[in-house]
Tab-separated table of C-alpha atoms in Angstrom:
chain	number	residue	atom	x	y	z
A	1	UNK	CA	21.236	-40.517	-44.444
A	2	UNK	CA	19.919	-37.772	-42.209
A	3	UNK	CA	21.639	-37.121	-38.818
A	4	UNK	CA	18.824	-38.494	-36.667
A	5	UNK	CA	17.385	-41.181	-38.881
A	6	UNK	CA	15.867	-43.973	-36.604
A	7	UNK	CA	16.118	-41.833	-33.574
A	8	UNK	CA	13.223	-40.898	-31.297
A	9	UNK	CA	13.370	-37.284	-29.928
A	10	UNK	CA	11.115	-35.976	-27.190
A	11	UNK	CA	10.558	-32.279	-26.618
A	12	UNK	CA	8.553	-30.726	-23.805
A	13	UNK	CA	7.093	-27.250	-24.475
A	14	UNK	CA	7.143	-28.152	-28.221
A	15	UNK	CA	4.079	-26.174	-29.031
A	16	UNK	CA	5.783	-22.795	-29.418
A	17	UNK	CA	8.964	-20.686	-29.634
A	18	UNK	CA	12.265	-22.442	-29.144
A	19	UNK	CA	10.567	-25.883	-28.469
A	20	UNK	CA	8.611	-25.746	-31.748
A	21	UNK	CA	11.672	-24.777	-33.704
A	22	UNK	CA	13.705	-27.544	-32.271
A	23	UNK	CA	10.915	-30.099	-32.881
A	24	UNK	CA	10.797	-29.100	-36.531
A	25	UNK	CA	14.608	-29.224	-36.727
A	26	UNK	CA	14.775	-32.813	-35.223
A	27	UNK	CA	12.096	-33.866	-37.688
A	28	UNK	CA	13.919	-32.162	-40.683
A	29	UNK	CA	17.011	-34.293	-39.686
A	30	UNK	CA	15.152	-37.529	-39.624
A	31	UNK	CA	14.073	-38.122	-36.008
A	32	UNK	CA	10.601	-39.306	-34.985
A	33	UNK	CA	9.433	-36.605	-32.703
A	34	UNK	CA	7.206	-36.756	-29.536
A	35	UNK	CA	5.827	-33.473	-28.443
A	36	UNK	CA	4.589	-32.701	-24.924
A	37	UNK	CA	2.833	-29.393	-24.189
A	38	UNK	CA	0.312	-27.966	-21.814
A	39	UNK	CA	-1.601	-26.192	-24.571
A	40	UNK	CA	-3.118	-28.956	-26.810
A	41	UNK	CA	-3.998	-26.869	-29.751
A	42	UNK	CA	-0.293	-25.511	-30.056
A	43	UNK	CA	1.114	-28.972	-29.608
A	44	UNK	CA	-0.982	-30.383	-32.289
A	45	UNK	CA	-0.141	-27.424	-34.548
A	46	UNK	CA	3.606	-28.427	-34.232
A	47	UNK	CA	2.777	-32.108	-35.178
A	48	UNK	CA	0.714	-30.850	-38.223
A	49	UNK	CA	3.639	-28.599	-39.377
A	50	UNK	CA	6.023	-31.604	-39.143
A	51	UNK	CA	3.649	-34.044	-40.935
A	52	UNK	CA	3.081	-31.442	-43.620
A	53	UNK	CA	6.882	-31.383	-44.390
A	54	UNK	CA	6.901	-35.234	-44.496
A	55	UNK	CA	8.186	-35.818	-41.049
A	56	UNK	CA	6.919	-37.980	-38.223
A	57	UNK	CA	5.507	-36.669	-35.004
A	58	UNK	CA	3.068	-37.358	-32.252
A	59	UNK	CA	1.639	-35.105	-29.429
A	60	UNK	CA	0.502	-35.919	-25.897
A	61	UNK	CA	-0.874	-33.186	-23.575
A	62	UNK	CA	1.665	-32.849	-20.750
A	63	UNK	CA	1.971	-30.728	-17.676
A	64	UNK	CA	5.656	-31.186	-16.699
A	65	UNK	CA	5.205	-30.636	-13.051
A	66	UNK	CA	2.922	-33.671	-12.855
A	67	UNK	CA	4.870	-36.905	-12.479
A	68	UNK	CA	2.035	-38.931	-13.979
A	69	UNK	CA	1.943	-36.717	-17.018
A	70	UNK	CA	5.725	-37.102	-17.742
A	71	UNK	CA	5.541	-40.827	-17.196
A	72	UNK	CA	2.615	-40.985	-19.617
A	73	UNK	CA	4.547	-38.819	-22.100
A	74	UNK	CA	7.540	-40.974	-22.057
A	75	UNK	CA	5.456	-44.139	-22.300
A	76	UNK	CA	3.641	-42.553	-25.239
A	77	UNK	CA	7.089	-42.301	-27.002
A	78	UNK	CA	7.877	-45.953	-26.259
A	79	UNK	CA	4.402	-47.055	-27.242
A	80	UNK	CA	4.296	-45.142	-30.468
A	81	UNK	CA	7.947	-45.296	-31.655
A	82	UNK	CA	9.411	-48.248	-29.656
A	83	UNK	CA	11.998	-46.322	-27.630
A	84	UNK	CA	13.579	-43.059	-26.669
A	85	UNK	CA	17.054	-41.687	-27.730
A	86	UNK	CA	17.029	-37.916	-27.358
A	87	UNK	CA	15.191	-35.278	-25.232
A	88	UNK	CA	14.963	-31.589	-25.075
A	89	UNK	CA	13.600	-30.630	-21.655
A	90	UNK	CA	12.433	-27.202	-22.679
A	91	UNK	CA	9.053	-26.429	-21.127
A	92	UNK	CA	9.328	-23.438	-18.954
A	93	UNK	CA	7.618	-20.100	-17.837
A	94	UNK	CA	9.018	-16.744	-17.026
A	95	UNK	CA	6.551	-15.948	-14.255
A	96	UNK	CA	5.776	-12.566	-12.845
A	97	UNK	CA	8.117	-9.629	-13.324
A	98	UNK	CA	8.626	-7.822	-10.005
A	99	UNK	CA	11.302	-7.301	-7.410
A	100	UNK	CA	11.876	-10.208	-5.017
A	101	UNK	CA	10.256	-8.373	-2.099
A	102	UNK	CA	7.090	-8.242	-4.123
A	103	UNK	CA	7.059	-11.763	-5.517
A	104	UNK	CA	4.304	-14.005	-4.416
A	105	UNK	CA	4.479	-17.575	-3.194
A	106	UNK	CA	2.149	-18.763	-5.894
A	107	UNK	CA	4.576	-17.362	-8.472
A	108	UNK	CA	7.513	-18.929	-6.778
A	109	UNK	CA	5.858	-22.367	-6.744
A	110	UNK	CA	4.665	-22.038	-10.365
A	111	UNK	CA	8.092	-21.101	-11.775
A	112	UNK	CA	10.177	-23.665	-9.709
A	113	UNK	CA	7.659	-26.457	-10.390
A	114	UNK	CA	7.543	-26.110	-14.083
A	115	UNK	CA	11.245	-24.948	-14.765
A	116	UNK	CA	13.091	-27.145	-12.168
A	117	UNK	CA	10.845	-30.053	-11.029
A	118	UNK	CA	9.672	-30.435	-14.650
A	119	UNK	CA	13.304	-30.912	-15.878
A	120	UNK	CA	14.118	-33.361	-13.036
A	121	UNK	CA	10.922	-35.328	-13.536
A	122	UNK	CA	11.632	-35.382	-17.334
A	123	UNK	CA	15.127	-36.836	-16.851
A	124	UNK	CA	13.748	-39.203	-14.193
A	125	UNK	CA	11.518	-40.968	-16.708
A	126	UNK	CA	13.622	-40.515	-19.738
A	127	UNK	CA	17.029	-41.826	-18.573
A	128	UNK	CA	15.873	-45.368	-17.715
A	129	UNK	CA	14.538	-45.703	-21.281
A	130	UNK	CA	17.628	-44.352	-22.818
A	131	UNK	CA	19.725	-46.761	-20.790
A	132	UNK	CA	17.628	-49.593	-22.287
A	133	UNK	CA	18.788	-48.552	-25.754
A	134	UNK	CA	22.464	-48.313	-24.508
A	135	UNK	CA	22.595	-44.569	-24.290
A	136	UNK	CA	21.146	-41.228	-25.504
A	137	UNK	CA	21.420	-37.479	-25.204
A	138	UNK	CA	19.552	-34.878	-23.202
A	139	UNK	CA	19.550	-31.071	-23.398
A	140	UNK	CA	17.961	-29.078	-20.629
A	141	UNK	CA	16.687	-25.578	-21.084
A	142	UNK	CA	18.660	-23.129	-18.976
A	143	UNK	CA	19.164	-19.553	-19.875
A	144	UNK	CA	21.778	-16.689	-19.592
A	145	UNK	CA	19.729	-16.392	-16.301
A	146	UNK	CA	21.278	-19.632	-15.371
A	147	UNK	CA	24.650	-17.608	-14.909
A	148	UNK	CA	23.706	-13.960	-14.195
A	149	UNK	CA	20.959	-12.149	-12.335
A	150	UNK	CA	18.167	-10.230	-14.065
A	151	UNK	CA	16.359	-7.619	-12.014
A	152	UNK	CA	12.662	-8.311	-11.722
A	153	UNK	CA	13.060	-12.103	-12.506
A	154	UNK	CA	14.750	-13.355	-9.526
A	155	UNK	CA	12.664	-16.635	-9.207
A	156	UNK	CA	13.079	-17.348	-12.875
A	157	UNK	CA	16.831	-16.683	-12.497
A	158	UNK	CA	16.887	-19.162	-9.583
A	159	UNK	CA	15.048	-21.759	-11.518
A	160	UNK	CA	17.477	-21.418	-14.527
A	161	UNK	CA	20.487	-21.826	-12.082
A	162	UNK	CA	18.947	-24.791	-10.678
A	163	UNK	CA	18.600	-26.408	-14.081
A	164	UNK	CA	22.431	-26.180	-14.464
A	165	UNK	CA	22.851	-27.924	-11.198
A	166	UNK	CA	20.602	-30.683	-12.175
A	167	UNK	CA	22.358	-30.980	-15.522
A	168	UNK	CA	25.853	-31.303	-14.029
A	169	UNK	CA	24.775	-33.801	-11.522
A	170	UNK	CA	22.910	-35.936	-14.110
A	171	UNK	CA	26.052	-35.836	-16.324
A	172	UNK	CA	28.107	-37.053	-13.488
A	173	UNK	CA	25.798	-39.844	-12.838
A	174	UNK	CA	24.880	-41.107	-16.305
A	175	UNK	CA	27.711	-40.097	-18.786
A	176	UNK	CA	29.710	-43.250	-18.171
A	177	UNK	CA	26.518	-45.174	-18.898
A	178	UNK	CA	26.196	-43.483	-22.353
A	179	UNK	CA	23.736	-40.765	-21.738
A	180	UNK	CA	25.184	-37.314	-22.213
A	181	UNK	CA	23.389	-34.465	-20.568
A	182	UNK	CA	23.929	-30.683	-21.277
A	183	UNK	CA	22.153	-27.485	-20.931
A	184	UNK	CA	21.467	-24.812	-23.544
A	185	UNK	CA	21.498	-21.244	-22.348
A	186	UNK	CA	19.987	-18.651	-24.657
A	187	UNK	CA	19.905	-15.000	-24.241
A	188	UNK	CA	17.051	-12.903	-25.611
A	189	UNK	CA	15.489	-14.884	-28.483
A	190	UNK	CA	12.658	-13.672	-30.679
A	191	UNK	CA	9.799	-15.396	-28.990
A	192	UNK	CA	6.421	-14.631	-27.491
A	193	UNK	CA	7.883	-15.287	-24.022
A	194	UNK	CA	10.362	-12.454	-24.744
A	195	UNK	CA	7.578	-10.200	-25.756
A	196	UNK	CA	5.735	-10.884	-22.458
A	197	UNK	CA	9.180	-10.445	-20.648
A	198	UNK	CA	9.697	-7.085	-22.115
A	199	UNK	CA	6.162	-5.823	-21.900
A	200	UNK	CA	6.250	-6.613	-18.093
A	201	UNK	CA	9.310	-4.379	-17.652
A	202	UNK	CA	7.788	-1.649	-19.848
A	203	UNK	CA	10.358	-2.356	-22.667
A	204	UNK	CA	10.503	-3.901	-26.097
A	205	UNK	CA	12.604	-6.625	-27.731
A	206	UNK	CA	14.420	-4.086	-29.700
A	207	UNK	CA	15.478	-2.241	-26.463
A	208	UNK	CA	17.275	-5.388	-25.402
A	209	UNK	CA	19.431	-5.640	-28.507
A	210	UNK	CA	22.403	-3.645	-26.874
A	211	UNK	CA	22.623	-6.406	-24.250
A	212	UNK	CA	24.109	-8.606	-27.032
A	213	UNK	CA	27.600	-7.687	-28.309
A	214	UNK	CA	26.543	-9.307	-31.648
A	215	UNK	CA	24.068	-6.446	-32.125
A	216	UNK	CA	20.817	-8.362	-32.462
A	217	UNK	CA	18.702	-10.761	-30.433
A	218	UNK	CA	18.618	-14.387	-31.376
A	219	UNK	CA	16.371	-16.543	-33.555
A	220	UNK	CA	14.701	-19.715	-32.402
A	221	UNK	CA	16.453	-21.613	-35.122
A	222	UNK	CA	19.829	-20.654	-33.763
A	223	UNK	CA	18.953	-22.391	-30.479
A	224	UNK	CA	17.494	-25.331	-32.254
A	225	UNK	CA	20.833	-25.781	-34.146
A	226	UNK	CA	22.746	-25.721	-30.778
A	227	UNK	CA	20.364	-28.323	-29.312
A	228	UNK	CA	20.750	-30.520	-32.291
A	229	UNK	CA	24.489	-30.367	-32.299
A	230	UNK	CA	24.586	-31.354	-28.527
A	231	UNK	CA	22.427	-34.312	-29.385
A	232	UNK	CA	24.633	-35.343	-32.308
A	233	UNK	CA	27.361	-37.872	-32.278
A	234	UNK	CA	29.799	-35.007	-33.079
A	235	UNK	CA	29.435	-33.755	-29.526
A	236	UNK	CA	30.495	-37.177	-28.105
A	237	UNK	CA	32.884	-35.806	-25.502
A	238	UNK	CA	30.583	-32.978	-24.417
A	239	UNK	CA	28.642	-33.623	-21.307
A	240	UNK	CA	27.583	-31.527	-18.134
A	241	UNK	CA	28.179	-28.389	-20.237
A	242	UNK	CA	26.127	-25.240	-20.357
A	243	UNK	CA	26.125	-24.080	-23.982
A	244	UNK	CA	25.593	-20.339	-24.250
A	245	UNK	CA	23.706	-19.276	-27.330
A	246	UNK	CA	23.818	-15.598	-26.362
A	247	UNK	CA	25.426	-13.364	-28.933
A	248	UNK	CA	28.119	-12.614	-26.197
A	249	UNK	CA	25.469	-11.528	-23.598
A	250	UNK	CA	27.560	-13.212	-20.712
A	251	UNK	CA	31.007	-12.352	-22.045
A	252	UNK	CA	30.817	-9.050	-20.155
B	1	UNK	CA	28.239	-28.849	-51.078
B	2	UNK	CA	30.581	-29.146	-48.180
B	3	UNK	CA	30.137	-26.963	-45.124
B	4	UNK	CA	33.326	-24.993	-45.728
B	5	UNK	CA	33.518	-24.956	-49.502
B	6	UNK	CA	35.068	-21.618	-50.625
B	7	UNK	CA	36.387	-20.809	-47.072
B	8	UNK	CA	40.026	-20.364	-45.988
B	9	UNK	CA	40.932	-21.686	-42.603
B	10	UNK	CA	44.176	-21.024	-40.570
B	11	UNK	CA	45.309	-23.402	-37.825
B	12	UNK	CA	48.347	-22.657	-35.590
B	13	UNK	CA	49.956	-25.592	-34.047
B	14	UNK	CA	48.655	-27.600	-36.889
B	15	UNK	CA	51.454	-30.135	-36.987
B	16	UNK	CA	50.280	-32.353	-34.263
B	17	UNK	CA	47.538	-33.367	-31.881
B	18	UNK	CA	44.278	-31.431	-31.806
B	19	UNK	CA	45.651	-28.916	-34.311
B	20	UNK	CA	46.391	-31.543	-36.940
B	21	UNK	CA	43.007	-33.271	-36.464
B	22	UNK	CA	41.241	-29.927	-36.856
B	23	UNK	CA	43.230	-28.997	-39.997
B	24	UNK	CA	42.297	-32.332	-41.444
B	25	UNK	CA	38.701	-31.905	-40.509
B	26	UNK	CA	38.491	-28.319	-42.046
B	27	UNK	CA	39.934	-29.816	-45.305
B	28	UNK	CA	37.446	-32.775	-45.274
B	29	UNK	CA	34.592	-30.187	-45.023
B	30	UNK	CA	35.983	-28.131	-48.056
B	31	UNK	CA	38.149	-25.469	-46.595
B	32	UNK	CA	41.520	-24.639	-47.941
B	33	UNK	CA	43.755	-24.711	-44.968
B	34	UNK	CA	46.753	-22.739	-43.888
B	35	UNK	CA	48.932	-24.448	-41.288
B	36	UNK	CA	51.368	-22.634	-39.061
B	37	UNK	CA	53.758	-24.630	-36.859
B	38	UNK	CA	57.119	-24.218	-35.119
B	39	UNK	CA	58.132	-27.689	-36.250
B	40	UNK	CA	58.392	-27.570	-40.113
B	41	UNK	CA	58.562	-31.242	-40.556
B	42	UNK	CA	55.296	-31.932	-38.521
B	43	UNK	CA	53.570	-29.054	-40.255
B	44	UNK	CA	54.469	-30.372	-43.768
B	45	UNK	CA	53.239	-33.781	-42.680
B	46	UNK	CA	49.856	-32.387	-41.997
B	47	UNK	CA	49.800	-30.675	-45.411
B	48	UNK	CA	50.809	-33.978	-47.088
B	49	UNK	CA	48.010	-35.866	-45.213
B	50	UNK	CA	45.477	-33.391	-46.398
B	51	UNK	CA	46.828	-33.280	-49.994
B	52	UNK	CA	46.759	-37.073	-49.999
B	53	UNK	CA	42.938	-36.897	-49.576
B	54	UNK	CA	42.744	-34.493	-52.547
B	55	UNK	CA	42.206	-31.437	-50.464
B	56	UNK	CA	44.149	-28.199	-50.360
B	57	UNK	CA	46.580	-26.939	-47.728
B	58	UNK	CA	49.739	-24.897	-47.331
B	59	UNK	CA	52.332	-24.576	-44.569
B	60	UNK	CA	54.412	-21.804	-43.237
B	61	UNK	CA	56.803	-22.145	-40.312
B	62	UNK	CA	55.566	-20.063	-37.633
B	63	UNK	CA	56.457	-19.196	-34.149
B	64	UNK	CA	53.290	-17.611	-32.634
B	65	UNK	CA	55.202	-15.648	-30.139
B	66	UNK	CA	56.952	-13.701	-32.803
B	67	UNK	CA	54.701	-10.990	-34.305
B	68	UNK	CA	56.570	-10.914	-37.604
B	69	UNK	CA	55.933	-14.668	-38.000
B	70	UNK	CA	52.207	-14.403	-37.323
B	71	UNK	CA	51.986	-11.471	-39.688
B	72	UNK	CA	53.849	-13.560	-42.290
B	73	UNK	CA	51.574	-16.467	-41.808
B	74	UNK	CA	48.361	-14.464	-42.285
B	75	UNK	CA	50.087	-12.725	-45.301
B	76	UNK	CA	50.783	-16.309	-46.603
B	77	UNK	CA	47.170	-17.236	-46.340
B	78	UNK	CA	46.214	-14.031	-48.245
B	79	UNK	CA	48.841	-14.595	-51.035
B	80	UNK	CA	48.018	-18.317	-51.345
B	81	UNK	CA	44.312	-18.355	-51.053
B	82	UNK	CA	43.315	-14.725	-51.369
B	83	UNK	CA	41.240	-14.550	-48.114
B	84	UNK	CA	40.821	-15.628	-44.556
B	85	UNK	CA	37.496	-16.687	-43.062
B	86	UNK	CA	38.320	-18.918	-40.177
B	87	UNK	CA	41.055	-19.374	-37.614
B	88	UNK	CA	41.772	-21.911	-34.878
B	89	UNK	CA	44.520	-20.335	-32.726
B	90	UNK	CA	45.691	-23.510	-31.132
B	91	UNK	CA	49.500	-23.493	-30.785
B	92	UNK	CA	50.478	-24.016	-27.241
B	93	UNK	CA	52.790	-25.667	-24.825
B	94	UNK	CA	52.210	-27.203	-21.287
B	95	UNK	CA	55.636	-26.085	-19.914
B	96	UNK	CA	57.456	-27.517	-16.787
B	97	UNK	CA	55.455	-29.559	-14.235
B	98	UNK	CA	56.532	-28.309	-10.794
B	99	UNK	CA	55.019	-26.293	-7.922
B	100	UNK	CA	54.702	-22.402	-8.290
B	101	UNK	CA	57.621	-21.763	-6.016
B	102	UNK	CA	59.885	-23.906	-8.049
B	103	UNK	CA	58.752	-22.494	-11.400
B	104	UNK	CA	61.442	-20.581	-13.423
B	105	UNK	CA	61.104	-17.219	-15.043
B	106	UNK	CA	62.170	-18.846	-18.373
B	107	UNK	CA	59.222	-21.221	-18.203
B	108	UNK	CA	56.818	-18.420	-17.285
B	109	UNK	CA	58.025	-16.498	-20.242
B	110	UNK	CA	57.841	-19.206	-22.743
B	111	UNK	CA	54.293	-20.363	-21.581
B	112	UNK	CA	52.779	-16.957	-21.526
B	113	UNK	CA	54.494	-15.844	-24.783
B	114	UNK	CA	53.209	-18.837	-26.729
B	115	UNK	CA	49.864	-19.582	-25.009
B	116	UNK	CA	48.724	-15.951	-24.501
B	117	UNK	CA	50.657	-13.457	-26.526
B	118	UNK	CA	50.520	-15.962	-29.445
B	119	UNK	CA	46.721	-16.032	-29.295
B	120	UNK	CA	46.563	-12.231	-29.147
B	121	UNK	CA	49.053	-11.772	-31.951
B	122	UNK	CA	47.029	-14.339	-34.117
B	123	UNK	CA	43.835	-12.352	-33.618
B	124	UNK	CA	45.580	-9.090	-34.167
B	125	UNK	CA	46.572	-10.101	-37.687
B	126	UNK	CA	43.605	-12.254	-38.584
B	127	UNK	CA	40.739	-9.979	-37.570
B	128	UNK	CA	41.510	-7.114	-40.101
B	129	UNK	CA	41.705	-9.673	-42.924
B	130	UNK	CA	38.418	-11.200	-41.957
B	131	UNK	CA	36.776	-7.720	-41.605
B	132	UNK	CA	37.872	-7.092	-45.296
B	133	UNK	CA	35.066	-9.390	-46.546
B	134	UNK	CA	32.497	-8.912	-43.803
B	135	UNK	CA	33.164	-11.497	-41.103
B	136	UNK	CA	34.513	-14.720	-40.018
B	137	UNK	CA	34.954	-16.898	-37.036
B	138	UNK	CA	37.867	-17.569	-34.568
B	139	UNK	CA	38.347	-20.282	-32.067
B	140	UNK	CA	41.005	-20.028	-29.335
B	141	UNK	CA	42.458	-22.965	-27.584
B	142	UNK	CA	41.800	-22.750	-23.886
B	143	UNK	CA	41.391	-25.723	-21.588
B	144	UNK	CA	39.591	-27.077	-18.613
B	145	UNK	CA	42.682	-25.373	-17.073
B	146	UNK	CA	41.021	-22.207	-18.236
B	147	UNK	CA	38.342	-22.521	-15.479
B	148	UNK	CA	40.024	-24.644	-12.692
B	149	UNK	CA	43.510	-25.107	-11.060
B	150	UNK	CA	45.891	-28.025	-11.490
B	151	UNK	CA	48.774	-28.532	-9.014
B	152	UNK	CA	52.028	-28.495	-10.705
B	153	UNK	CA	51.098	-26.455	-13.836
B	154	UNK	CA	50.170	-23.095	-12.409
B	155	UNK	CA	51.651	-21.039	-15.297
B	156	UNK	CA	49.743	-23.190	-17.814
B	157	UNK	CA	46.522	-22.747	-15.883
B	158	UNK	CA	47.086	-18.984	-15.769
B	159	UNK	CA	47.684	-18.929	-19.425
B	160	UNK	CA	44.627	-20.732	-20.325
B	161	UNK	CA	42.525	-18.568	-17.980
B	162	UNK	CA	43.974	-15.577	-19.976
B	163	UNK	CA	42.865	-16.984	-23.194
B	164	UNK	CA	39.297	-16.903	-22.006
B	165	UNK	CA	39.740	-13.220	-21.108
B	166	UNK	CA	41.025	-12.368	-24.576
B	167	UNK	CA	38.279	-14.287	-26.167
B	168	UNK	CA	35.552	-12.648	-24.238
B	169	UNK	CA	37.086	-9.194	-24.949
B	170	UNK	CA	37.540	-9.912	-28.670
B	171	UNK	CA	33.910	-11.058	-28.996
B	172	UNK	CA	32.786	-7.849	-27.303
B	173	UNK	CA	34.836	-5.735	-29.755
B	174	UNK	CA	34.110	-7.670	-33.156
B	175	UNK	CA	30.899	-9.661	-32.949
B	176	UNK	CA	28.853	-6.770	-34.194
B	177	UNK	CA	31.232	-6.475	-37.073
B	178	UNK	CA	30.562	-10.181	-38.133
B	179	UNK	CA	33.443	-11.960	-36.436
B	180	UNK	CA	32.372	-14.556	-33.905
B	181	UNK	CA	35.111	-15.401	-31.408
B	182	UNK	CA	34.961	-18.297	-29.050
B	183	UNK	CA	37.141	-20.614	-27.018
B	184	UNK	CA	37.343	-24.393	-26.859
B	185	UNK	CA	38.155	-25.976	-23.660
B	186	UNK	CA	39.262	-29.681	-23.853
B	187	UNK	CA	39.633	-32.013	-20.941
B	188	UNK	CA	42.420	-34.603	-21.243
B	189	UNK	CA	42.759	-35.536	-24.820
B	190	UNK	CA	44.697	-38.392	-26.292
B	191	UNK	CA	47.835	-36.567	-27.527
B	192	UNK	CA	51.561	-36.392	-27.047
B	193	UNK	CA	51.115	-33.327	-24.855
B	194	UNK	CA	48.892	-35.410	-22.478
B	195	UNK	CA	51.579	-38.044	-22.443
B	196	UNK	CA	54.071	-35.459	-21.360
B	197	UNK	CA	51.701	-33.882	-18.797
B	198	UNK	CA	50.869	-37.308	-17.331
B	199	UNK	CA	54.548	-38.210	-17.179
B	200	UNK	CA	55.277	-34.981	-15.413
B	201	UNK	CA	53.092	-35.850	-12.489
B	202	UNK	CA	54.392	-39.448	-12.637
B	203	UNK	CA	51.170	-41.088	-13.922
B	204	UNK	CA	49.685	-42.134	-17.249
B	205	UNK	CA	46.896	-40.966	-19.499
B	206	UNK	CA	44.880	-43.954	-18.440
B	207	UNK	CA	45.177	-43.233	-14.833
B	208	UNK	CA	43.551	-39.727	-15.474
B	209	UNK	CA	40.561	-41.167	-17.169
B	210	UNK	CA	38.459	-41.161	-13.858
B	211	UNK	CA	38.732	-37.478	-13.815
B	212	UNK	CA	36.175	-37.579	-16.713
B	213	UNK	CA	32.534	-38.651	-15.727
B	214	UNK	CA	32.430	-40.270	-19.206
B	215	UNK	CA	35.013	-42.790	-17.925
B	216	UNK	CA	37.514	-42.015	-20.649
B	217	UNK	CA	39.822	-39.298	-21.980
B	218	UNK	CA	38.906	-37.556	-25.245
B	219	UNK	CA	40.016	-38.042	-28.812
B	220	UNK	CA	41.530	-35.216	-31.000
B	221	UNK	CA	38.682	-35.629	-33.483
B	222	UNK	CA	36.124	-34.726	-30.797
B	223	UNK	CA	37.715	-31.403	-30.217
B	224	UNK	CA	38.090	-30.815	-33.973
B	225	UNK	CA	34.232	-31.471	-34.413
B	226	UNK	CA	33.551	-28.854	-31.718
B	227	UNK	CA	35.936	-26.252	-33.439
B	228	UNK	CA	34.202	-26.921	-36.813
B	229	UNK	CA	30.833	-26.480	-35.356
B	230	UNK	CA	31.738	-23.150	-33.629
B	231	UNK	CA	33.129	-21.964	-36.972
B	232	UNK	CA	29.940	-23.012	-38.925
B	233	UNK	CA	26.915	-20.872	-39.575
B	234	UNK	CA	24.850	-23.072	-37.344
B	235	UNK	CA	26.664	-21.469	-34.327
B	236	UNK	CA	25.651	-17.945	-35.520
B	237	UNK	CA	24.486	-16.634	-32.195
B	238	UNK	CA	27.415	-18.206	-30.287
B	239	UNK	CA	30.242	-15.808	-29.488
B	240	UNK	CA	32.312	-15.005	-26.479
B	241	UNK	CA	31.641	-18.614	-25.179
B	242	UNK	CA	33.999	-21.156	-23.672
B	243	UNK	CA	32.948	-24.413	-25.122
B	244	UNK	CA	33.918	-27.332	-22.876
B	245	UNK	CA	34.808	-30.679	-24.568
B	246	UNK	CA	35.778	-32.433	-21.407
B	247	UNK	CA	33.581	-35.424	-20.758
B	248	UNK	CA	32.010	-33.759	-17.828
B	249	UNK	CA	35.421	-32.994	-16.141
B	250	UNK	CA	34.378	-29.496	-14.996
B	251	UNK	CA	30.808	-30.486	-13.909
B	252	UNK	CA	32.491	-32.242	-10.821
């Protein structure tokens, strides 16, 4: 029996990077996977990858800052698989890299709407469905930038701090009803987002290796493993926590 | 193939509570287990429990505040099982319950020697053995008292804060060499220590349940599962972290 047999797992931003790796991992462990993504082609690609390996998945185009889109995504999960047990609210953007004084209001709104409002809206529609099944587990995407500042990414940093605040509050409100809610906080992971990040500051992924005491950047599968563990029954007393998957980044 | 087949795991304070549950869990997952405990009878009981399941374990009486004891325990692991891969530095005491101005120097000395010096000494002798075969994983027992204060147990609180400091520094020093080092931070767990702590503040474990947003206190097996995950390859990018197993206690 696989760990998530008969469970339905929803992943926003499942079309690439950490979201895609986590969707594949959930499917490998037996879950039926619902993927939301703004980019249709990439979301459908993840579904094809899952189906090719014998897993079950379905896609719906979703812009997480639009309440109607999130509601429709959650309804799609219910309509397709009959319920919702697990969610990884992962969709996010890094925004423009520049000092706070030079940041634009458009960038502020885009980063906060997707990274913060998107996580709140996702929980708003997911939680009632999980309560109907008597419980569930949610992991929200924060970052080491949820704990420390990063020059050039002030709005992103604010958004990832806010995700921790939402996560703690949601845990206080729903843990006793059976929904555990945690955050995952990666450092630099080998993704396209990180390539954009580093290009924007005239650097490369390799240049960022020394930020990690472990001596390398992380892999998407390592974040996926952490998300799956938090969603598993083995984490039954873990809620409201921010799990750092950062190779020691924040230990100094 | 079990998760820790071929591995040797050392657990201090393995004669009761969280330590015993973790020793049993390591053994169930295939590890050969070395148990240190100050109380020989309790330690031998854990060994017997493990052997009754067909698994492998060995005990050596150990006072973690005595360097020669800790060195002998690690040597015992090497002589008996020929290697050391994993360690849970868990031995600890809660000490006297009274306000700081009424705390005695004897209590201060006992608490800091066992809870802090014991963790440092354990790492001091474990790490070189782990480096001999290219790496390993260590989990140190901290607490929610590693992050917040509790009236009446100020020295205990200081000791558990100190464990986080040791853990972070050890992670900075040894992660690149292949040893991941993390802390586990339980909330109130159903143990004899929790009974004593509750009695010390003239209450019961049950009365302390509302401190946890989950609405209940934790079970020793829930902490054990977390220690095992941190020691597993699935936590390969997790180091220097303090993992809270607290039912949301510190999210309040």
